[in-house]
CSV table of C-alpha atoms in Angstrom, one decimal:
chain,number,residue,atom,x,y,z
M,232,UNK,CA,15.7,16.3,10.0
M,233,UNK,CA,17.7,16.0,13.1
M,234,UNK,CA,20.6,13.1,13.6
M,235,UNK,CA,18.3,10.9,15.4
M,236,UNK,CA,15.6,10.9,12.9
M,237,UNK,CA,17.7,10.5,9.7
M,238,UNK,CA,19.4,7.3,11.8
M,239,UNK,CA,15.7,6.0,12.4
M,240,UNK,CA,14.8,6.3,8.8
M,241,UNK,CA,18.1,4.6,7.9
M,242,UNK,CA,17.6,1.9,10.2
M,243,UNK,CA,13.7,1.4,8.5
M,244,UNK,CA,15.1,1.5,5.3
M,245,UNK,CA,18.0,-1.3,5.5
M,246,UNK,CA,15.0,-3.6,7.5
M,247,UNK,CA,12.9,-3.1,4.3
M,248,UNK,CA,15.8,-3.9,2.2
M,249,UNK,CA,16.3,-7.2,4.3
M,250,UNK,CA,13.0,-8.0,3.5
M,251,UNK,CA,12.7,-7.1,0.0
M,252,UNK,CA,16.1,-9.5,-0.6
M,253,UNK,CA,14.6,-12.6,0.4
M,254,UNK,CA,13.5,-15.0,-2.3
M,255,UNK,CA,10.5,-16.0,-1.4
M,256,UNK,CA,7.2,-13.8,-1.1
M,257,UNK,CA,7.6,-10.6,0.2
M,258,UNK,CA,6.5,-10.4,3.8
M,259,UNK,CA,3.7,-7.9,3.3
M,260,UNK,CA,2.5,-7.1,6.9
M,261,UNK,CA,6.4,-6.5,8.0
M,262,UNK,CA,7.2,-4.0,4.9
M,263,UNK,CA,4.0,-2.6,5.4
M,264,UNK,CA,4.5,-1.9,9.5
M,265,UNK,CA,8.2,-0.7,8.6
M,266,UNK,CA,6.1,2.3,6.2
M,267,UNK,CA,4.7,2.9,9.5
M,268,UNK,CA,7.8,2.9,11.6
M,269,UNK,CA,9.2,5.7,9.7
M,270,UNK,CA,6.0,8.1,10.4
M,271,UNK,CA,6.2,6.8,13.6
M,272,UNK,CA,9.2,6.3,15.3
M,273,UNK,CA,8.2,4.9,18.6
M,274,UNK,CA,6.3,2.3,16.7
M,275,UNK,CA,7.1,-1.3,18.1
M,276,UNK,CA,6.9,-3.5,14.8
M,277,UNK,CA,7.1,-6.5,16.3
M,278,UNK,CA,4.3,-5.4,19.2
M,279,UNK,CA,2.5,-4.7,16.2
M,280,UNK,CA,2.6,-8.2,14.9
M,281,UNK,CA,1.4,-9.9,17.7
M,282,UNK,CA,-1.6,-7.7,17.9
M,283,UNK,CA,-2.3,-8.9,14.5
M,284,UNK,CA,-1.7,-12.6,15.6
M,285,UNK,CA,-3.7,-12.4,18.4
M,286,UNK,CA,-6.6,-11.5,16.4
M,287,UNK,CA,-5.6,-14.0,14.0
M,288,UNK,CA,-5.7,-16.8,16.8
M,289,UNK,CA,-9.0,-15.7,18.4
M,290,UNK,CA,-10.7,-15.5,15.2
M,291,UNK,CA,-9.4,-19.5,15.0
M,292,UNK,CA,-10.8,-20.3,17.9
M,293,UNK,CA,-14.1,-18.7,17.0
M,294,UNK,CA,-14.3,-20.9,14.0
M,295,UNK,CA,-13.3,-24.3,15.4
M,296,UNK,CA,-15.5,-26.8,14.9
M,297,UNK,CA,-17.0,-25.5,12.0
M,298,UNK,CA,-16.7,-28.2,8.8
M,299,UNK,CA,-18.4,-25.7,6.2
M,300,UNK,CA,-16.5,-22.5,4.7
M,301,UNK,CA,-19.1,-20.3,4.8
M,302,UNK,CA,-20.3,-20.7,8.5
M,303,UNK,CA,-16.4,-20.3,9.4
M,304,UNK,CA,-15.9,-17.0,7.0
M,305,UNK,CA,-19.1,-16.0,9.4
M,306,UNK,CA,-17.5,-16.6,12.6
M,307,UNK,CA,-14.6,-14.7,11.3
M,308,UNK,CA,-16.9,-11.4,9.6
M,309,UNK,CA,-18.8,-11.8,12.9
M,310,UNK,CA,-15.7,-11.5,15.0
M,311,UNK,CA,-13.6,-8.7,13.0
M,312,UNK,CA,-16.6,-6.0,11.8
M,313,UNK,CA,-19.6,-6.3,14.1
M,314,UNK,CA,-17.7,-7.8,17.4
M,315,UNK,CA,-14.3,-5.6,16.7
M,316,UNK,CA,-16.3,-2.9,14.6
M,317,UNK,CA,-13.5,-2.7,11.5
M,318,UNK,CA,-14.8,-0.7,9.1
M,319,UNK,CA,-14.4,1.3,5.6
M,320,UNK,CA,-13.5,4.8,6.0
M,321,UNK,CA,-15.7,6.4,3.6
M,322,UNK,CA,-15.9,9.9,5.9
M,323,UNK,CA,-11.8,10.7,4.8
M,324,UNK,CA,-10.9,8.0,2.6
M,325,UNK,CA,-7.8,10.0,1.9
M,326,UNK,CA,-6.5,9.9,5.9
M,327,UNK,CA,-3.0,8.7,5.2
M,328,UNK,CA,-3.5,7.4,8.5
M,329,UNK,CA,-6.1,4.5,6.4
M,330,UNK,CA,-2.2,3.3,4.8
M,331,UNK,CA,-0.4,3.0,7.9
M,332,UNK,CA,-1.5,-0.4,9.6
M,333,UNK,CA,-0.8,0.3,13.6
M,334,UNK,CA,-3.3,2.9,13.2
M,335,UNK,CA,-5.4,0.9,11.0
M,336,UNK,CA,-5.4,-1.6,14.2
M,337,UNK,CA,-5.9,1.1,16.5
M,338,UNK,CA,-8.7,2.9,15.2
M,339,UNK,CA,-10.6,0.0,13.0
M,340,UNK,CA,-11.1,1.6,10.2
M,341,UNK,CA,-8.7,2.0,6.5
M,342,UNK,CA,-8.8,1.7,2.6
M,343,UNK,CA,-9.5,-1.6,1.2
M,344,UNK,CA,-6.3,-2.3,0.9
M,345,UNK,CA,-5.2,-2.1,4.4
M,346,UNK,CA,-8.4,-3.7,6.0
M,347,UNK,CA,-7.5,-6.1,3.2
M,348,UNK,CA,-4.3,-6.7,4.9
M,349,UNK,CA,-5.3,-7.7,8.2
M,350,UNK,CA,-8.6,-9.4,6.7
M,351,UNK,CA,-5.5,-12.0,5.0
M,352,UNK,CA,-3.8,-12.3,8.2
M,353,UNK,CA,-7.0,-13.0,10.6
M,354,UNK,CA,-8.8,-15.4,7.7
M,355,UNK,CA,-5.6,-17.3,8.1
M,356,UNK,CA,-5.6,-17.7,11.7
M,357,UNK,CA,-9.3,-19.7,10.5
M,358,UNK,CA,-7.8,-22.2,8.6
M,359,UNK,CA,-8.3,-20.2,5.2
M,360,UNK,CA,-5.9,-19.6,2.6
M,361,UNK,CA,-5.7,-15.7,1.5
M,362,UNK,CA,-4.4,-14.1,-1.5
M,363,UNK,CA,-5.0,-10.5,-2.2
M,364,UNK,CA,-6.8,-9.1,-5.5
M,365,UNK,CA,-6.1,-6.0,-6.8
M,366,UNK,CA,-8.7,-4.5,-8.4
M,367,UNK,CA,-8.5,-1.2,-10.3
M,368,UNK,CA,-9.8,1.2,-7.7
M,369,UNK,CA,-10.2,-1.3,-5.2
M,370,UNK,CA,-9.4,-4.5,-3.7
M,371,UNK,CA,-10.4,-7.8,-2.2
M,372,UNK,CA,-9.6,-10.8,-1.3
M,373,UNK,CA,-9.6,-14.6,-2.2
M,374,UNK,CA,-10.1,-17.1,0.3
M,375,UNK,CA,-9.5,-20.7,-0.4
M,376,UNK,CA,-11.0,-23.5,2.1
M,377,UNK,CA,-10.5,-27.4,1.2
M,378,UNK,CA,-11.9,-27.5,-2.7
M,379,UNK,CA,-13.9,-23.7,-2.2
M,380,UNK,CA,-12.7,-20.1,-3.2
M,381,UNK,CA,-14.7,-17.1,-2.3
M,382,UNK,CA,-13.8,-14.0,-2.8
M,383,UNK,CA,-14.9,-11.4,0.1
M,384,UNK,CA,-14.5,-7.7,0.3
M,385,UNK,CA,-13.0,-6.2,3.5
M,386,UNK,CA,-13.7,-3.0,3.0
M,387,UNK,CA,-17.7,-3.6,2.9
M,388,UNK,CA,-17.4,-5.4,6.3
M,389,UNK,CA,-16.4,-8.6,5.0
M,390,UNK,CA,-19.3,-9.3,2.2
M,391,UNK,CA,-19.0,-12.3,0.4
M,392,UNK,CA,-18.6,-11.0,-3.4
M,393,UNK,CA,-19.2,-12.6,-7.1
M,394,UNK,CA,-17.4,-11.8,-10.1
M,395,UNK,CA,-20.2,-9.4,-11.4
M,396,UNK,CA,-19.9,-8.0,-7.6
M,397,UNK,CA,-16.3,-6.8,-8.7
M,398,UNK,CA,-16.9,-5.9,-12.1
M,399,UNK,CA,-19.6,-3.3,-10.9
M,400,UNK,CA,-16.9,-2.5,-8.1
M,401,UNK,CA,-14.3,-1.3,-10.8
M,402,UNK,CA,-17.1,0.4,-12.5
M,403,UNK,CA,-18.3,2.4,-9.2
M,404,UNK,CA,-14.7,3.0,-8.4
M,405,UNK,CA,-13.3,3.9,-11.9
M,406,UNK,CA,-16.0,4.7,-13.8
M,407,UNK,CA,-14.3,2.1,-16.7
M,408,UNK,CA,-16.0,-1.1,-16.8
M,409,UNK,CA,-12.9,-2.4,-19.3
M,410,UNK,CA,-10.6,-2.0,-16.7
M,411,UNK,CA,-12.3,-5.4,-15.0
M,412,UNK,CA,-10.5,-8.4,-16.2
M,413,UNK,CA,-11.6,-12.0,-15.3
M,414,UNK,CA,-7.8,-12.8,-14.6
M,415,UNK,CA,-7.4,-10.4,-12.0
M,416,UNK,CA,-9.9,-12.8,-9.8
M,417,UNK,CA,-6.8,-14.9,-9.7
M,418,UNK,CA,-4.9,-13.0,-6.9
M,419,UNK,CA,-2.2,-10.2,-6.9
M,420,UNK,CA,1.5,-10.8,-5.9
M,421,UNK,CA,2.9,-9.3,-2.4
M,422,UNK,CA,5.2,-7.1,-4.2
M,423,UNK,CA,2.7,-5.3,-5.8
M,424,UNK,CA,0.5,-5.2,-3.2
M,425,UNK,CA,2.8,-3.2,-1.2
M,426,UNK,CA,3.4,-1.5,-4.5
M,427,UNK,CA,0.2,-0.8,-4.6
M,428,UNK,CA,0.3,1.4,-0.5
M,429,UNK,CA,3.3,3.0,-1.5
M,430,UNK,CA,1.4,4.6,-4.6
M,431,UNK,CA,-1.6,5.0,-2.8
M,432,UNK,CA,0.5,7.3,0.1
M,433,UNK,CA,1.9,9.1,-2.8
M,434,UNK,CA,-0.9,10.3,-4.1
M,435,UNK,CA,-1.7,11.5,-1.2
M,436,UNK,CA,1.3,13.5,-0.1
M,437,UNK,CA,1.9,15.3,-3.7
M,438,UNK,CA,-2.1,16.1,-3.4
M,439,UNK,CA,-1.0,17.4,-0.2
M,440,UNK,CA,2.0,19.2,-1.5
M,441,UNK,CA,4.1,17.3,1.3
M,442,UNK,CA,7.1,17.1,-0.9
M,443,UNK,CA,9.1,15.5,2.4
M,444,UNK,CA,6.9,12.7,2.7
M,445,UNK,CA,6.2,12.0,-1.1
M,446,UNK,CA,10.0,11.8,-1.6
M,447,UNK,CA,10.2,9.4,1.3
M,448,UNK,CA,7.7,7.0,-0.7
M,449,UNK,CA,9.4,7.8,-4.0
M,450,UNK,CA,12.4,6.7,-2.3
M,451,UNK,CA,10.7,3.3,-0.7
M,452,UNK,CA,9.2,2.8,-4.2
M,453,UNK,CA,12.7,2.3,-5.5
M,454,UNK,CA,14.2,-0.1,-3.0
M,455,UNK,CA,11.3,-2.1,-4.4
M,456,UNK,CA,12.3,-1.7,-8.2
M,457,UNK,CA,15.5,0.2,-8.4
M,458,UNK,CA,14.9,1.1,-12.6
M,459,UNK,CA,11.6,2.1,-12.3
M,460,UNK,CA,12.4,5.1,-14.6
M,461,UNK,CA,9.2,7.1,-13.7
M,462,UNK,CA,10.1,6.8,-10.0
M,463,UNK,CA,14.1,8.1,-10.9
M,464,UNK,CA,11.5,11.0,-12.5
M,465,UNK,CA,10.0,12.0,-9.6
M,466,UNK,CA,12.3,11.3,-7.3
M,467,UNK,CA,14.5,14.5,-9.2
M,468,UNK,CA,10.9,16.5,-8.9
M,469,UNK,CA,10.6,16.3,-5.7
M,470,UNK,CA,14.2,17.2,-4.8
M,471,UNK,CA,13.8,20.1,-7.0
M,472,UNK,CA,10.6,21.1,-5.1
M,473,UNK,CA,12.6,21.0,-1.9
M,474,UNK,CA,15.7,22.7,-3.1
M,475,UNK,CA,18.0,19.8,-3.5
M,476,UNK,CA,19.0,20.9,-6.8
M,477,UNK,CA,22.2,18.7,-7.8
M,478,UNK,CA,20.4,15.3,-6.9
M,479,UNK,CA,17.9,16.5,-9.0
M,480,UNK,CA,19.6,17.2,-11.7
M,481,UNK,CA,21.4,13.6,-11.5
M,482,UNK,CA,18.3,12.0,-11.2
M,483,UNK,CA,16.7,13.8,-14.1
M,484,UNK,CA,19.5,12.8,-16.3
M,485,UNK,CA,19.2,9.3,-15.5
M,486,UNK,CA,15.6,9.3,-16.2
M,487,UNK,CA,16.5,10.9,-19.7
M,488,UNK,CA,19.3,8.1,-20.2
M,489,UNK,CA,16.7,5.5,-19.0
M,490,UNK,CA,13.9,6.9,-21.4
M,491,UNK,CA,15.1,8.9,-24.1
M,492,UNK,CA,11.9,8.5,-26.2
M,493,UNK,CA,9.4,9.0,-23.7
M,494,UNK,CA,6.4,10.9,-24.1
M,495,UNK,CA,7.6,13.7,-21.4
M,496,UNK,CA,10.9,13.9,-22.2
M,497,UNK,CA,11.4,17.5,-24.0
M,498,UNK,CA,9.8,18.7,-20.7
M,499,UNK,CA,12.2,17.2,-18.5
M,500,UNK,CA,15.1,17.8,-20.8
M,501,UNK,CA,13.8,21.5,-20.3
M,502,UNK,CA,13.3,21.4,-17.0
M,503,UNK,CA,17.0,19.7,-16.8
M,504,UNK,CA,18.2,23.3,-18.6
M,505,UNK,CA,16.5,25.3,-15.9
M,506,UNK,CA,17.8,23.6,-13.0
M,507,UNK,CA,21.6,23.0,-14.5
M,508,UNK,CA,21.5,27.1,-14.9
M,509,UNK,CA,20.2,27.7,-11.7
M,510,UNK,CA,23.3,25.8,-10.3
M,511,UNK,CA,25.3,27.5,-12.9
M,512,UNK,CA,24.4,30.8,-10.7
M,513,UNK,CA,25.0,29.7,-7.8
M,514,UNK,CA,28.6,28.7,-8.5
């Protein structure tokens, strides 16, 4: 990574950080569009934003003059996934490209979670107030209008959805029908809802064995919570996959010093051996 790149990811990173300090609920769409600055470094966040806003203020006026929720949540399913044509992307639901929300604008078409995202956004520009749900192996939102929630899925063009909807979603997804709990209905919090992209861009990148861009979300994973000892884990993987062998080593001790009793830990304490005598040799 050149100069100029490791300054760009530098400058992404200390923006995140800003955000992640403030007190109040994390600013999802920002710390989401920063992910997306760092694979793409001509990316104008703030460009970005308004794009979202715009839809966000057309799908208002759409709805004005509409007194009952369900005829505005129309105007706004109307406007977003036949009008705009946003879509699920069952054909490569694994596209990293589905986590990374300028291209989820630009080409219409992500994960749940991402269409999720911008679902939240443009729902609010119709007078609705949105709160994700996280689902195991999927997610929705809840939309609250005067004394009326619904909850709506995104990802399924913006279908209105019941409770036994979402149970039978985490069974489809999951294969686990005990995984659905009733409380989950009740919305997830921003943090883990970017949580929540970070992990799913992980997954990818180790399935991919891109080691670079995994320990870039490892690393973004840990400005979010710093003693997560299972990211410290990882992160010393990963810089043992790409040669980095002294960080590993650091970080593999702290993950031993942060959990001694875990059920991994005679691996890593062997793994530990292996990479302290490989430096050994080297000196």
């Amino acid at each position: 990574m050149d100069s100029g790149a490791i300054d760009h990811v530098r400058s992404c990173r200390e923006r995140l950080s800003a955000l992640l300090a403030r007190p109040d609920a994390l600013d999802v769409v920002g710390a989401v569009l920063l992910v997306a600055a760092e694979e793409y470094p001509a990316l104008d966040v703030e460009h970005e934003r308004r794009r979202l806003a715009a839809l966000a203020a057309e799908a208002g006026r759409r709805a004005a003059g509409l007194a009952n929720p369900f005829a505005r949540l129309d105007a706004v399913r109307e406007y977003l996934f036949e009008h705009l044509g946003f879509h699920g992307n069952d054909d490569d639901y694994d596209d990293p490209r589905n986590s990374y929300l300028n291209e989820v604008l630009d080409r219409r078409t992500g994960i749940p979670l991402t269409l999720s995202i911008v679902y939240m956004e443009v729902v609010r520009g119709a007078g609705f107030e949105a709160r994700g749900v996280g689902l195991p192996g999927h997610f929705v939102v809840r939309v609250e209008f005067g004394d009326r929630t619904i909850l709506v899925d995104p990802y399924h063009r913006g279908e209105v959805v019941t409770e036994e909807d979402c149970r039978q979603l985490v069974v489809r997804s999951t294969g686990r029908p005990s995984l659905f709990r009733r409380e989950l209905l009740r919305g997830t919090g921003t943090r883990a809802t970017f949580l929540r992209l970070l992990h799913n861009l992980k997954r990818i990148f180790l399935a991919r064995e891109d080691y670079e861009r995994a320990l870039g979300v490892v690393e973004r994973l840990l400005l979010v919570s710093p003693d997560d000892a299972r990211e410290v884990r990882d992160r010393g993987i990963l810089m043992a996959h790409l040669g980095r062998n002294e960080p590993a080593v650091a970080d593999l001790e702290a993950y031993l010093a942060l959990a001694p009793t875990a059920p991994d830990a005679e691996s890593v304490r062997g793994r530990l051996a292996w990479l302290r005598r490989k430096l050994a040799r080297q000196d």
